[in-house]
Amino acid sequence: MSVKPTDVSAPPLTADLPGLCLAITEHAPLPIATVDGATHILRYVNPAFCHLMEMSREELLGKAISEILPAKDQCMTLLDQVYRQKKSISHIEQEKDKPHPVFWSYLMWPVVANELLVGVMIQVTETAKLHGDTVAVNEALMIGSLRQHELTEAAENLNAQLLREMTERQKMELLLSERARLLDLSNDAIIVRNFEGEIIYWNHGAEELYGWSREEAVGQVIHSLLQTQFPTDLKHITEELNRNGRWTGELKQTKRNGQHIIVLARKSLDRDARGNPAGVLESITDITERMRVKEALRASEERYRTLFNSIDEGFCVIDMIFDQHQKPVDYRFLEVNPSFEKQTGLPDATGHCISELVPGFETLWFELYGKVALTGEPVRLAAEAKAMGRWFDVFAFRLGGPESRKVAVLINNITERMLTEESLRTSRAEISHHAEVLETQVVDRTVKLGDSIRSLESLNYTMAHDLRAPIRAMMSFTAAMVEDVPLDDTGKMYAEKINRAAQRMDQLVTDLLAYGELSHIPFPLRSLDLGTQVEACLKENAPRIEALQARIEVREPLPTVSASETPLQQILSNLLLNALKFSRPGVTPQVIIRAETRAGVVRLWVEDNGIGIEPQYQERIFGVFQRLHTTQEYPGTGVGLAIVKRAVERMGGRVGVESELGKGSRFWIELPAAKAGPFFPSTLPTAI
Ligand code: ADP
């Protein structure tokens, strides 16, 4: 396929080549010039070049290019290089003396004709605008990038702020929940209410104090729920709350269970963002108990005051004064009660030192009170204040802790008592002297009396002994008279009466002798089994028991006593025979013998169901010849119980009776229980 020319009608290019070239350069939009010679003289410039240089062709032609080119330093060198080397060169140069950078772009090539260099073509372009645009674009880019950077930075800042806010918010939420938890932990009731009085928050303390749960309380009107009674008009409280932001005071309220309480309420006003009252936070403490204690303290203080003012004892509070060696040297009266002056004789003591009021006051008192102040140990003593001429009974105790130098003193003037005691002591000494003298006299007289009694007893004994012979003679002769002498009935009757009287007298004398003997015969004591002794006694008196068909009960076991056998048998027989003898007519005698041991003493009981004894005679019957009945009613001499008493007492025991008339008698004797061990006193001293 062959290539066709585009326009066959156009003239051939070579027809007028110089003209064509000129036409090309003349219409080229690019500034073009040619130079020749070593000084590079402009030989041709196209209109675009003239426009660029803002000079006419005439002005330009013939001038050295160095004169007109604005950026020419490097350009000249390069032109020389094109001349020498005959090669094209391109170059861009900056015009430095412009306020903003201007660039000149040069394209230079040699014009060779017939192998001879005839000049150099220069195509010049000012790149300032382009560059300016580039710079503007760059600047815009730069600003854009800066903006972007700023935006990124702002975004990052915003993110960081958001993060901070989120963290802050989380912290806040934590803080709030922690505060809510802390509010719940508070012992106080904490209530938040809105300005209409509706409860918004009700902590655990409030639940505990009032008894309503949070669910029950929230939404209720606080003062109606708690039946609050205010110390002043509620209007005034609200005004103060609005004015100061807080109010504190005591309220009376009622719990869910109806119990009335006193509380200390601290109200704080909560305002919204615009500063308007939004609600009230109330912190409430139950002070019912505190008020009760306060009241009790007040009452106690009042009681103390009353006591202080009314007691007879002097009372004072003193402040001890010590020297630099902690030695108590004086004291000052801080307070004295009305009786103080009466007790001490010191008027208006309050505020004064004792050394001012009583010159030469004894140091004993300083030391005494000083010790109380230093040790805190209370002191009670009676001592003489010689300088005051009085005796005092004091009780001193420290007021307050170890640092306190205050001592409270209860003081009584006992001068009179001491004087009385002194005279009493003297009297006592005298009395005791007299008593000693008397005692000696009594001992003397007792000895003498004892001697007399002994001689009387011995006389008695001798007389009784001597009386027996004539009595026996009377008894024998009257018996012989009845038998051997012919007597009529009257004679016989008299003889028999004399015989019975003699018998009775004989019995009396026998009993008296037995009684008398108890005073001087020795009583060898030994361990005797009461069971065996009672058994022997019953055996001895068996005929009598059988005759009366009496019922005898011995309650075993019977303990062992320290006694002498013969008198013990005498005692047992006397008590047993009395129990049988003083029976109620028609009633079978019943006797119980039992014993009990208490604190080393054996009490043996002989109980009967007989006639009994009236209380007023119960002691008397233990005397000699004491009888409550005639011998016709109940025979006897009235010596039996006297013998029992003396014998028991000689063995170191006692005797007694419990009885009621008509209800039987319970006679008892007490003897020492037999001691285990080798030692046993053989006899007791002979009674007087
Ligand atoms: P007597 O038995 O010889 O009269 P006692 O000295 O033994 O003398 O007693 C004195 C008095 O005590 C008795 O006369 C009697 O009145 C009263 N008495 C003694 N034992 C009993 C008894 N078991 N019951 C009632 N009275 C008694």
XYZ file of C-alpha atoms and ligand atoms in Angstrom:
715
model
C 0.000 0.000 0.000
C 1.461 3.358 -0.951
C 1.305 6.566 1.104
C -0.488 9.380 -0.501
C 0.384 13.013 0.069
C -2.353 14.746 2.132
C -2.671 17.744 -0.151
C -1.344 17.339 -3.653
C -2.404 20.817 -4.524
C 0.000 22.499 -1.993
C 3.314 23.799 -3.424
C 6.408 21.705 -2.626
C 8.255 22.538 0.587
C 11.492 23.330 -1.077
C 10.012 25.810 -3.512
C 10.809 28.832 -1.333
C 12.422 27.282 1.718
C 13.945 30.436 3.263
C 10.599 32.141 2.895
C 8.860 29.177 4.366
C 11.256 29.029 7.305
C 10.764 32.692 7.915
C 7.003 32.237 7.754
C 7.272 29.456 10.293
C 9.361 31.458 12.756
C 7.335 34.625 12.171
C 4.109 32.855 13.191
C 5.566 30.649 15.874
C 4.000 31.314 19.285
C 7.358 30.663 20.857
C 9.920 33.482 21.148
C 12.806 32.708 18.710
C 15.974 34.668 17.936
C 19.264 34.049 16.123
C 22.594 35.396 17.093
C 25.954 35.343 15.490
C 29.445 36.261 16.201
C 31.375 35.879 19.395
C 29.411 38.656 21.068
C 26.173 37.007 20.054
C 24.578 39.896 18.184
C 20.887 39.485 17.513
C 20.314 39.072 13.727
C 16.760 37.879 13.803
C 13.867 38.049 16.341
C 10.340 36.845 15.739
C 7.257 38.774 16.923
C 6.814 36.400 19.917
C 10.378 37.303 20.991
C 9.621 41.006 20.660
C 6.456 40.517 22.677
C 8.361 38.644 25.336
C 11.005 41.312 25.598
C 8.445 44.057 25.190
C 10.710 45.696 22.623
C 10.376 46.344 18.916
C 12.364 44.411 16.321
C 14.333 47.511 15.425
C 15.283 48.037 19.095
C 16.430 44.491 19.380
C 18.324 43.743 16.170
C 22.012 44.478 16.323
C 22.177 44.273 20.105
C 24.148 41.723 21.956
C 21.791 39.224 23.466
C 23.513 39.605 26.806
C 22.124 43.133 26.997
C 18.549 42.108 26.799
C 18.251 38.707 28.377
C 17.173 38.952 31.948
C 18.726 35.629 33.001
C 21.881 35.354 31.084
C 24.773 34.243 33.235
C 24.665 30.624 32.351
C 23.088 31.389 28.967
C 26.166 33.177 27.666
C 28.398 30.355 28.630
C 26.062 27.907 26.967
C 25.901 29.981 23.761
C 29.676 29.831 23.572
C 29.437 26.112 24.072
C 26.923 25.791 21.149
C 29.326 27.757 18.954
C 32.224 25.632 19.813
C 30.571 22.241 19.835
C 27.858 22.882 17.287
C 25.363 20.947 19.359
C 21.955 21.942 20.705
C 21.555 22.649 24.425
C 18.594 23.337 26.630
C 18.776 25.194 29.869
C 16.514 26.671 32.495
C 17.685 29.602 34.551
C 16.079 31.460 37.441
C 15.828 35.198 37.527
C 16.907 35.966 41.001
C 16.154 39.625 41.436
C 12.349 39.198 41.101
C 10.115 39.150 44.223
C 8.756 35.778 43.195
C 10.794 33.249 41.258
C 10.868 33.632 37.455
C 12.354 30.872 35.347
C 13.717 31.237 31.884
C 13.849 28.213 29.629
C 16.352 28.272 26.782
C 16.619 25.959 23.841
C 19.708 26.688 21.625
C 20.797 24.985 18.497
C 23.410 25.842 15.820
C 22.349 27.063 12.319
C 24.737 25.406 9.867
C 24.818 26.221 6.165
C 27.199 24.484 3.828
C 28.823 23.016 6.880
C 29.548 26.418 8.180
C 28.057 27.749 11.383
C 26.167 30.865 10.451
C 24.427 31.560 13.688
C 22.616 30.179 16.680
C 18.843 29.926 17.063
C 17.532 30.663 20.480
C 14.076 29.811 21.625
C 13.269 31.465 24.916
C 10.294 30.865 27.204
C 9.526 32.624 30.439
C 8.234 29.986 32.810
C 7.349 32.441 35.576
C 3.586 32.067 35.183
C 3.758 28.338 34.971
C 6.032 28.272 37.905
C 3.749 30.711 39.695
C 0.858 28.403 39.001
C 2.916 25.446 40.195
C 3.862 27.363 43.292
C 0.217 28.305 43.783
C -0.774 24.691 43.287
C 2.002 23.641 45.615
C 0.930 26.225 48.092
C -2.649 25.076 47.729
C -1.448 21.526 48.118
C 0.646 22.570 51.034
C -2.276 24.431 52.608
C -4.466 21.480 51.759
C -2.029 19.147 53.373
C -1.698 21.526 56.269
C -5.481 21.706 56.490
C -5.623 17.973 56.283
C -2.971 17.776 58.957
C -4.897 20.303 61.008
C -8.092 18.388 60.385
C -6.381 15.121 61.313
C -4.957 16.794 64.345
C -8.357 18.276 65.201
C -9.950 14.892 64.648
C -7.312 13.284 66.821
C -7.854 15.970 69.430
C -11.557 15.424 69.203
C -11.024 11.679 69.536
C -8.724 12.170 72.496
C -11.223 14.567 74.027
C -14.002 12.098 73.362
C -11.902 9.370 74.953
C -11.154 11.610 77.901
C -14.795 12.457 78.223
C -15.734 8.792 78.028
C -13.126 7.908 80.661
C -14.263 10.873 82.694
C -17.844 9.769 82.302
C -16.954 6.203 83.305
C -15.067 7.593 86.289
C -18.053 9.785 87.067
C -20.403 6.829 86.839
C -18.081 4.818 89.066
C -17.856 7.747 91.439
C -21.607 8.130 91.471
C -22.190 4.429 92.072
C -19.433 4.507 94.725
C -21.080 7.542 96.289
C -24.441 5.808 96.213
C -22.777 2.810 97.836
C -21.109 5.087 100.379
C -24.395 6.835 101.019
C -25.849 3.405 101.642
C -22.991 2.633 103.993
C -23.626 5.777 105.983
C -25.151 5.192 109.383
C -27.164 8.312 108.858
C -30.366 8.323 106.940
C -29.779 10.226 103.686
C -32.790 11.397 101.763
C -32.972 13.494 98.625
C -36.274 15.118 97.827
C -37.407 17.442 95.108
C -38.714 20.882 95.838
C -42.244 19.571 95.993
C -41.176 17.371 98.882
C -41.308 14.074 96.980
C -38.621 11.610 97.962
C -36.177 10.888 95.130
C -33.463 9.025 97.008
C -33.746 6.983 100.223
C -30.596 5.243 101.425
C -30.145 2.097 103.450
C -29.739 4.157 106.630
C -33.177 5.675 106.025
C -34.653 2.203 105.541
C -33.138 1.108 108.835
C -34.128 4.223 110.740
C -37.696 4.629 109.579
C -38.673 1.105 108.541
C -39.874 1.882 105.010
C -38.000 0.275 102.106
C -36.586 2.421 99.300
C -39.332 1.257 96.931
C -42.007 2.206 99.465
C -40.503 5.595 100.306
C -39.488 6.968 96.909
C -42.294 9.115 95.464
C -43.905 9.817 98.866
C -44.071 13.303 100.356
C -41.417 13.239 103.035
C -43.018 15.285 105.795
C -46.384 13.522 105.555
C -44.702 10.111 105.535
C -42.597 10.885 108.605
C -45.212 13.078 110.333
C -42.482 15.618 110.895
C -42.940 18.192 113.626
C -40.738 21.239 113.084
C -39.194 23.367 115.814
C -40.397 26.482 113.964
C -42.693 27.386 111.102
C -41.766 25.359 107.980
C -41.921 28.649 106.010
C -38.974 29.996 108.019
C -36.974 26.829 107.476
C -37.564 26.998 103.701
C -36.581 30.684 103.699
C -33.346 29.953 105.544
C -32.636 27.044 103.202
C -33.085 29.314 100.180
C -31.001 32.050 101.726
C -28.056 30.060 103.120
C -28.289 26.867 101.123
C -28.476 24.830 104.330
C -30.463 24.365 107.522
C -29.711 22.281 110.604
C -32.109 21.533 113.392
C -33.931 18.972 115.516
C -37.145 17.403 114.289
C -39.662 15.070 115.821
C -40.699 12.277 113.516
C -42.612 9.003 113.611
C -41.268 5.674 112.395
C -43.244 3.100 110.486
C -43.875 1.166 113.716
C -45.365 4.292 115.319
C -42.359 4.990 117.507
C -41.613 8.687 117.965
C -38.033 9.761 117.497
C -35.968 12.916 117.689
C -33.569 13.474 114.812
C -30.882 15.956 113.910
C -31.575 16.967 110.294
C -28.990 18.698 108.105
C -30.668 20.001 104.946
C -28.651 21.174 101.944
C -30.238 22.908 98.989
C -29.453 21.544 95.527
C -29.730 24.038 92.652
C -30.079 23.281 88.925
C -27.759 24.645 86.197
C -29.646 27.947 86.184
C -29.286 28.266 89.937
C -32.932 27.524 90.703
C -33.709 25.330 93.740
C -34.050 21.778 92.442
C -34.172 19.668 95.542
C -32.998 19.151 99.083
C -30.509 16.623 100.453
C -31.253 15.702 104.019
C -28.791 13.908 106.251
C -30.567 12.633 109.336
C -29.169 11.269 112.594
C -31.337 9.632 115.217
C -30.555 11.518 118.432
C -33.387 10.107 120.544
C -30.934 8.200 122.741
C -28.506 11.119 122.816
C -31.325 13.418 123.908
C -32.355 10.894 126.544
C -28.788 10.718 127.844
C -28.540 14.500 127.690
C -31.750 14.786 129.658
C -30.496 12.161 132.117
C -27.228 14.106 132.440
C -29.106 17.309 133.024
C -31.244 15.598 135.648
C -28.122 14.080 137.185
C -26.423 17.475 137.223
C -29.531 18.906 138.869
C -29.479 16.110 141.429
C -25.786 16.749 142.017
C -26.480 20.460 142.493
C -29.312 19.742 144.893
C -27.142 17.293 146.800
C -24.218 19.704 146.691
C -26.334 22.468 148.158
C -28.332 20.431 150.628
C -25.942 17.920 152.199
C -24.775 18.503 155.723
C -21.252 17.491 154.872
C -18.915 20.148 153.649
C -17.930 19.631 150.016
C -15.251 21.418 148.091
C -13.281 21.092 144.872
C -9.665 22.150 145.212
C -6.865 22.722 142.725
C -3.582 21.352 144.046
C -0.488 23.523 143.773
C 2.877 21.753 143.399
C 6.394 23.191 143.499
C 8.970 22.433 140.807
C 9.800 19.100 142.494
C 6.174 17.962 142.274
C 5.815 18.512 146.002
C 2.315 19.627 146.985
C 2.638 22.977 148.744
C -0.812 24.539 148.759
C -4.270 24.320 147.247
C -6.892 26.715 146.032
C -10.631 26.324 146.584
C -12.442 26.221 143.248
C -15.907 25.527 144.616
C -17.436 25.032 148.057
C -20.975 24.092 149.079
C -23.076 25.981 151.644
C -22.251 23.483 154.434
C -18.527 23.926 153.917
C -18.340 27.045 156.069
C -20.307 25.359 158.856
C -17.985 22.353 158.860
C -14.680 24.218 158.533
C -15.397 27.691 159.859
C -13.874 29.170 156.662
C -16.145 31.806 155.108
C -15.932 32.711 151.371
C -13.220 30.176 150.653
C -13.826 30.017 146.877
C -10.891 31.443 144.927
C -8.568 31.520 147.955
C -5.636 29.326 148.862
C -5.714 27.463 152.169
C -2.398 29.105 153.091
C -4.125 32.523 152.912
C -7.130 31.365 154.932
C -5.284 29.297 157.553
C -1.685 30.447 158.057
C 0.522 27.586 159.223
C -1.840 24.937 157.912
C -0.282 21.484 158.409
C 1.588 19.965 155.465
C -0.082 16.632 156.249
C -3.145 17.833 154.370
C -1.175 18.971 151.308
C 0.554 15.619 151.171
C -2.739 13.810 151.567
C -4.575 15.678 148.809
C -1.447 15.866 146.631
C -1.197 12.063 146.693
C -4.832 11.776 145.661
C -4.223 14.185 142.746
C -1.096 12.339 141.597
C -2.244 8.734 142.028
C -5.999 9.029 141.547
C -6.511 6.776 144.568
C -9.260 8.029 146.859
C -8.495 8.500 150.548
C -10.639 8.416 153.679
C -9.299 9.403 157.048
C -9.963 11.224 160.236
C -7.252 13.635 161.330
C -6.700 16.779 163.295
C -6.133 20.149 161.647
C -4.327 21.704 164.584
C -4.073 25.118 162.926
C -7.877 25.169 162.719
C -8.431 23.603 166.129
C -10.700 20.983 164.594
C -10.792 17.321 163.791
C -12.034 16.359 160.349
C -13.306 13.186 158.782
C -12.489 13.558 155.076
C -13.073 11.574 151.919
C -11.009 12.881 149.028
C -11.029 11.720 145.408
C -9.563 13.039 142.181
C -11.776 14.756 139.653
C -10.822 14.011 136.039
C -7.896 12.134 134.503
C -4.197 11.846 135.459
C -3.458 15.360 134.191
C -6.067 16.783 136.532
C -4.903 18.423 139.701
C -8.440 18.778 140.961
C -9.503 16.947 144.093
C -13.018 16.761 145.492
C -13.230 16.599 149.274
C -16.161 15.638 151.470
C -15.402 17.015 154.882
C -17.037 16.603 158.281
C -16.191 18.367 161.468
C -15.828 15.553 163.999
C -14.219 17.579 166.763
C -17.135 17.010 169.127
C -17.242 13.302 168.367
C -13.503 12.998 168.915
C -13.800 14.774 172.260
C -16.685 12.488 173.227
C -14.702 9.481 172.116
C -11.760 10.692 174.137
C -13.888 11.002 177.264
C -15.453 7.652 176.400
C -12.009 6.124 176.158
C -11.163 7.519 179.572
C -14.449 6.204 180.978
C -13.868 2.836 179.382
C -10.433 2.603 180.900
C -11.923 3.387 184.278
C -14.745 0.889 183.781
C -12.362 -1.783 182.656
C -10.275 -1.130 185.756
C -13.388 -1.476 187.900
C -14.404 -4.583 185.964
C -11.017 -6.130 186.654
C -11.406 -5.406 190.345
C -14.945 -6.769 190.245
C -13.876 -9.874 188.390
C -11.249 -10.622 190.982
C -13.881 -10.159 193.651
C -16.317 -12.404 191.761
C -13.668 -15.104 191.359
C -12.908 -14.905 195.071
C -16.539 -15.047 195.962
C -17.250 -17.829 193.482
C -14.488 -19.870 195.030
C -15.941 -19.179 198.422
C -19.463 -19.912 197.153
C -18.226 -23.136 195.571
C -16.685 -24.101 198.883
C -19.933 -23.279 200.674
C -22.001 -25.225 198.122
C -19.701 -28.171 198.360
C -19.879 -28.140 202.158
C -23.675 -27.713 201.936
C -23.939 -30.584 199.458
C -21.751 -32.706 201.586
C -23.899 -31.743 204.567
C -26.952 -32.508 202.463
C -25.547 -35.833 201.436
C -24.599 -36.689 204.998
C -27.993 -35.605 206.233
C -29.789 -37.567 203.513
C -27.595 -40.528 204.232
C -28.195 -40.215 207.942
C -31.926 -39.726 207.386
C -32.245 -43.096 205.707
C -31.637 -45.099 208.932
C -34.559 -43.620 210.956
C -36.762 -43.735 207.819
C -35.958 -47.400 207.329
C -36.642 -47.966 211.047
C -40.015 -46.266 210.684
C -40.816 -48.415 207.672
C -39.763 -51.666 209.465
C -41.549 -50.868 212.729
C -44.812 -49.809 211.094
C -44.721 -53.025 209.008
C -44.030 -55.050 212.175
C -46.769 -53.148 214.010
C -49.377 -54.067 211.360
C -48.325 -57.683 211.455
C -47.487 -58.326 215.101
C -49.566 -55.834 217.145
C -53.308 -56.386 217.423
C -54.664 -53.123 216.030
C -58.135 -52.135 215.100
C -58.825 -50.926 211.551
C -58.099 -47.285 212.329
C -54.825 -48.237 214.002
C -53.878 -50.322 210.981
C -54.802 -47.516 208.634
C -52.586 -45.039 210.523
C -49.725 -47.507 210.681
C -49.965 -48.073 206.905
C -50.087 -44.303 206.213
C -46.957 -43.834 208.316
C -45.318 -46.678 206.388
C -46.218 -45.119 202.980
C -44.977 -41.715 204.069
C -41.731 -43.296 205.239
C -41.419 -45.082 201.895
C -41.972 -41.818 200.015
C -39.449 -40.059 202.206
C -37.029 -42.867 201.548
C -37.567 -42.473 197.822
C -37.056 -38.720 198.089
C -33.886 -39.175 200.055
C -32.661 -41.806 197.580
C -33.337 -39.531 194.634
C -31.713 -36.599 196.409
C -28.671 -38.694 197.135
C -28.511 -39.743 193.487
C -28.815 -36.097 192.412
C -26.219 -35.002 194.935
C -23.839 -37.698 193.813
C -23.837 -36.317 190.290
C -21.953 -33.250 191.521
C -18.892 -34.995 192.731
C -18.587 -38.498 191.319
C -16.182 -38.721 188.361
C -17.680 -39.176 184.875
C -15.258 -41.283 182.849
C -16.143 -40.503 179.234
C -15.783 -43.018 176.440
C -17.242 -43.873 173.135
C -20.648 -45.458 173.662
C -22.908 -46.918 171.009
C -26.335 -45.432 171.629
C -27.966 -48.485 169.983
C -26.418 -50.796 172.605
C -27.207 -48.350 175.433
C -30.864 -48.010 174.392
C -31.171 -51.781 174.065
C -29.783 -52.289 177.614
C -32.195 -49.676 178.969
C -35.199 -51.355 177.274
C -34.100 -54.721 178.664
C -33.804 -53.250 182.137
C -37.310 -51.781 181.952
C -38.906 -54.661 180.030
C -41.325 -55.674 182.893
C -42.748 -52.151 183.000
C -43.070 -52.001 179.199
C -44.799 -55.325 179.087
C -47.147 -54.450 181.964
C -48.325 -51.383 180.077
C -48.242 -53.201 176.723
C -46.410 -50.122 175.448
C -45.123 -49.931 171.865
C -41.488 -48.926 171.643
C -39.951 -48.060 168.282
C -36.195 -47.610 168.007
C -35.156 -46.003 164.720
C -31.826 -47.396 163.686
C -29.083 -46.576 163.233
C -28.216 -44.831 166.444
C -24.790 -43.159 166.482
C -21.932 -43.414 168.949
C -21.532 -40.716 171.573
C -18.921 -39.594 174.023
C -20.487 -40.334 177.449
C -20.210 -42.104 180.763
C -22.220 -45.313 180.871
C -23.877 -45.235 184.342
C -25.283 -41.709 184.126
C -26.263 -42.364 180.483
C -28.302 -45.398 181.566
C -29.847 -43.275 184.324
C -30.804 -40.597 181.757
C -32.301 -43.081 179.290
C -34.316 -44.837 182.044
C -35.690 -41.567 183.439
C -36.826 -40.361 180.006
C -38.295 -43.766 179.033
C -40.159 -44.229 182.345
C -41.573 -40.669 182.158
C -42.755 -41.362 178.581
C -44.531 -44.495 179.815
C -45.804 -42.876 183.024
C -47.328 -39.665 181.661
C -49.594 -41.432 179.212
C -53.181 -40.424 178.524
C -55.766 -42.596 180.285
C -56.991 -45.390 178.016
C -54.301 -44.727 175.426
C -51.586 -47.328 174.889
C -48.213 -45.636 175.361
C -46.152 -45.356 172.200
C -42.527 -44.347 172.398
C -40.152 -43.528 169.506
C -36.416 -43.372 170.095
C -34.359 -41.829 167.306
C -31.245 -39.750 166.844
C -29.672 -37.237 164.494
C -26.132 -35.905 164.202
C -25.304 -32.289 163.320
C -21.917 -30.605 163.469
C -20.387 -33.177 165.772
C -23.349 -33.250 168.136
C -25.746 -36.171 168.536
C -29.337 -35.350 169.491
C -31.277 -38.297 170.907
C -35.064 -37.948 170.890
C -37.474 -39.780 173.217
C -40.968 -39.063 171.880
C -44.242 -40.168 173.459
C -47.957 -39.864 172.751
C -48.773 -38.854 176.341
C -50.407 -35.938 178.093
C -47.941 -33.292 176.876
C -46.667 -30.226 178.750
C -47.797 -26.630 178.494
C -45.088 -24.331 177.118
C -44.711 -22.227 180.278
C -43.647 -25.314 182.304
C -41.268 -26.782 179.794
C -38.159 -25.222 181.334
C -39.248 -25.415 184.947
C -39.694 -29.218 184.994
C -35.903 -29.661 184.815
C -35.560 -28.184 188.344
C -35.418 -30.315 191.536
C -38.817 -31.281 192.940
C -40.632 -29.595 190.051
C -43.789 -31.569 189.350
C -46.935 -30.665 187.448
C -49.148 -33.298 189.025
C -49.997 -34.761 192.384
C -48.529 -38.120 193.390
C -52.062 -39.496 193.310
C -52.336 -38.614 189.639
C -48.796 -39.585 188.670
C -46.345 -40.907 191.291
C -42.881 -39.454 191.449
C -40.459 -37.220 193.342
C -39.805 -34.460 190.802
C -36.052 -35.240 190.780
C -35.848 -37.398 187.621
C -35.487 -34.613 185.008
C -33.154 -32.635 187.335
C -30.891 -35.696 187.371
C -31.139 -35.954 183.542
C -30.166 -32.267 183.149
C -27.216 -32.357 185.533
C -25.879 -35.662 184.138
C -26.144 -34.473 180.521
C -24.472 -31.155 181.307
C -21.644 -32.895 183.136
C -21.006 -34.883 179.959
C -20.807 -31.634 177.962
C -24.333 -31.775 176.551
C -27.715 -30.062 176.695
C -31.291 -31.108 177.354
C -34.727 -29.860 176.258
C -38.292 -30.675 175.363
C -40.807 -29.859 172.620
C -44.389 -30.450 173.622
C -47.989 -29.351 173.356
C -50.615 -30.142 175.973
C -52.499 -33.311 175.026
C -50.300 -34.037 172.034
C -47.365 -35.908 173.489
C -43.830 -34.761 174.363
C -40.492 -34.988 172.570
C -37.614 -34.894 175.094
C -34.094 -34.588 173.706
C -30.568 -34.748 174.996
C -27.510 -33.603 173.066
C -24.117 -35.271 173.587
C -20.862 -34.869 171.711
C -20.518 -37.404 168.897
C -17.711 -39.866 169.589
C -14.510 -38.771 167.850
C -12.431 -41.160 165.824
C -8.816 -41.217 166.996
C -6.727 -42.200 169.932
C -7.256 -39.137 172.087
C -10.374 -39.007 174.163
C -10.834 -36.983 177.372
C -11.441 -39.381 180.195
C -13.514 -37.097 182.386
C -15.081 -33.679 182.399
C -14.506 -31.341 185.319
C -16.706 -31.854 188.286
C -19.630 -29.454 188.299
C -20.017 -27.033 191.145
P -41.422 -37.215 188.368
O -41.472 -38.002 187.163
O -40.819 -37.972 189.497
O -42.586 -36.440 188.673
P -39.591 -35.782 186.840
O -38.486 -34.817 187.234
O -39.170 -36.919 186.077
O -40.313 -36.114 188.118
O -40.629 -34.921 186.026
C -41.044 -33.685 186.464
C -42.378 -33.397 185.897
O -42.308 -33.208 184.494
C -43.314 -34.492 186.011
O -43.951 -34.479 187.299
C -44.318 -34.209 184.919
O -45.258 -33.270 185.359
C -43.475 -33.673 183.888
N -43.107 -34.703 182.935
C -41.949 -35.384 182.897
N -41.930 -36.189 181.827
C -43.107 -36.061 181.209
C -43.707 -36.623 180.058
N -43.079 -37.542 179.282
N -44.968 -36.238 179.720
C -45.594 -35.279 180.418
N -45.096 -34.720 181.516
C -43.872 -35.071 181.917
